[in-house]
Short mmCIF file of C-alpha atoms in Angstrom, two decimals:
data_model
loop_
_atom_site.label_atom_id
_atom_site.label_comp_id
_atom_site.label_asym_id
_atom_site.label_seq_id
_atom_site.Cartn_x
_atom_site.Cartn_y
_atom_site.Cartn_z
CA MET A 12 -44.98 9.63 87.80
CA ASN A 13 -45.70 7.85 84.54
CA GLY A 14 -43.67 9.59 81.87
CA ALA A 15 -42.48 12.35 84.24
CA THR A 16 -38.93 13.60 83.71
CA PRO A 17 -36.47 13.38 86.61
CA LEU A 18 -36.59 17.17 86.99
CA ASN A 19 -40.39 17.25 87.16
CA ARG A 20 -40.40 14.42 89.70
CA TRP A 21 -37.74 16.21 91.79
CA LEU A 22 -39.75 19.43 91.76
CA GLU A 23 -42.93 17.60 92.74
CA LEU A 24 -41.36 15.63 95.61
CA SER A 25 -39.32 18.55 96.94
CA ARG A 26 -42.48 20.68 96.98
CA ASP A 27 -44.41 17.98 98.87
CA TYR A 28 -41.70 16.81 101.28
CA GLY A 29 -39.03 19.51 101.31
CA VAL A 30 -35.27 19.06 101.04
CA MET A 31 -32.85 18.72 103.95
CA PRO A 32 -29.91 21.14 103.83
CA GLY A 33 -26.47 19.72 103.12
CA PRO A 34 -23.80 19.31 105.80
CA ARG A 35 -21.82 22.34 106.91
CA GLY A 36 -18.43 23.06 108.44
CA ALA A 37 -16.34 20.18 109.72
CA MET A 38 -18.93 17.56 108.75
CA ARG A 39 -18.73 18.73 105.13
CA ALA A 40 -14.94 18.25 105.14
CA HIS A 41 -15.30 14.82 106.80
CA LEU A 42 -17.66 13.67 104.06
CA PHE A 43 -16.59 15.48 100.90
CA GLY A 44 -13.05 16.75 101.52
CA THR A 45 -10.05 15.77 99.41
CA TYR A 46 -8.62 12.46 100.62
CA ILE A 47 -5.07 12.57 102.00
CA LYS A 48 -2.74 10.03 103.56
CA ARG A 49 0.13 11.47 105.62
CA ILE A 50 2.51 10.66 108.45
CA ILE A 51 2.11 12.91 111.51
CA THR A 52 5.37 14.56 112.58
CA LYS A 53 6.30 16.55 115.69
CA LYS A 54 5.33 19.68 113.74
CA GLY A 55 1.91 18.24 112.95
CA LEU A 56 0.28 17.39 109.66
CA ARG A 57 1.54 19.07 106.49
CA ILE A 58 -1.06 19.63 103.76
CA ALA A 59 -0.66 22.01 100.82
CA GLY A 60 2.40 23.56 102.48
CA LEU A 61 0.46 24.32 105.68
CA GLN A 62 1.06 22.76 109.11
CA PHE A 63 -2.01 21.61 111.04
CA GLN A 64 -1.42 21.01 114.76
CA SER A 65 -3.38 20.18 117.91
CA LYS A 66 -2.99 18.28 121.18
CA GLU A 67 -5.39 15.60 119.94
CA LEU A 68 -3.32 15.17 116.77
CA GLN A 69 -0.13 14.65 118.80
CA GLN A 70 -1.91 11.99 120.87
CA VAL A 71 -2.78 10.22 117.62
CA ARG A 72 0.88 10.52 116.53
CA ARG A 73 2.05 8.81 119.71
CA THR A 74 -0.18 5.81 119.01
CA SER A 75 0.20 5.65 115.21
CA GLY A 76 3.97 6.18 115.07
CA LYS A 77 5.20 6.19 111.46
CA THR A 78 1.95 4.74 110.11
CA PRO A 79 0.25 7.12 107.66
CA ILE A 80 -3.12 8.42 108.82
CA VAL A 81 -6.18 9.11 106.69
CA GLY A 82 -7.58 12.59 106.53
CA ARG A 83 -9.57 14.99 104.44
CA VAL A 84 -9.22 18.68 103.70
CA ASN A 85 -11.72 21.15 102.26
CA ASN A 86 -10.01 22.77 99.28
CA HIS A 87 -12.19 25.88 99.64
CA ASP A 88 -11.47 26.37 103.36
CA LEU A 89 -7.95 25.49 104.51
CA GLY A 90 -8.64 26.66 108.07
CA SER A 91 -8.66 23.09 109.35
CA ALA A 92 -8.18 19.46 108.35
CA SER A 93 -10.12 16.36 109.36
CA VAL A 94 -8.22 13.32 110.62
CA TRP A 95 -9.66 9.82 111.12
CA THR A 96 -8.83 8.27 114.51
CA GLU A 97 -9.96 5.12 116.29
CA GLU A 98 -12.66 7.20 118.02
CA GLY A 99 -13.83 8.91 114.81
CA TRP A 100 -13.06 12.16 113.03
CA ILE A 101 -11.23 15.02 114.73
CA GLU A 102 -10.86 18.54 113.40
CA VAL A 103 -7.33 19.93 113.45
CA PRO A 104 -6.93 23.73 113.09
#
């Protein structure tokens, strides 16, 4: 404690209390993904030249119209995108 470096304190506390693992999968993209703002079209959501589409996304399009939506995408896994809706985050394949 007194005079301990941050590394030594981290090692001591992690040994005594453990460390929770970080988020995985969709939750990781929701929290740490690259922020995007796009308009949903009939073809879906275009990010990095890829189209992301789902029934839930089209329901959001019907309510949002031409208003841009907020989303996030994991740059290391472009298998899906996360879109913020009134009910919370949805994952769009």
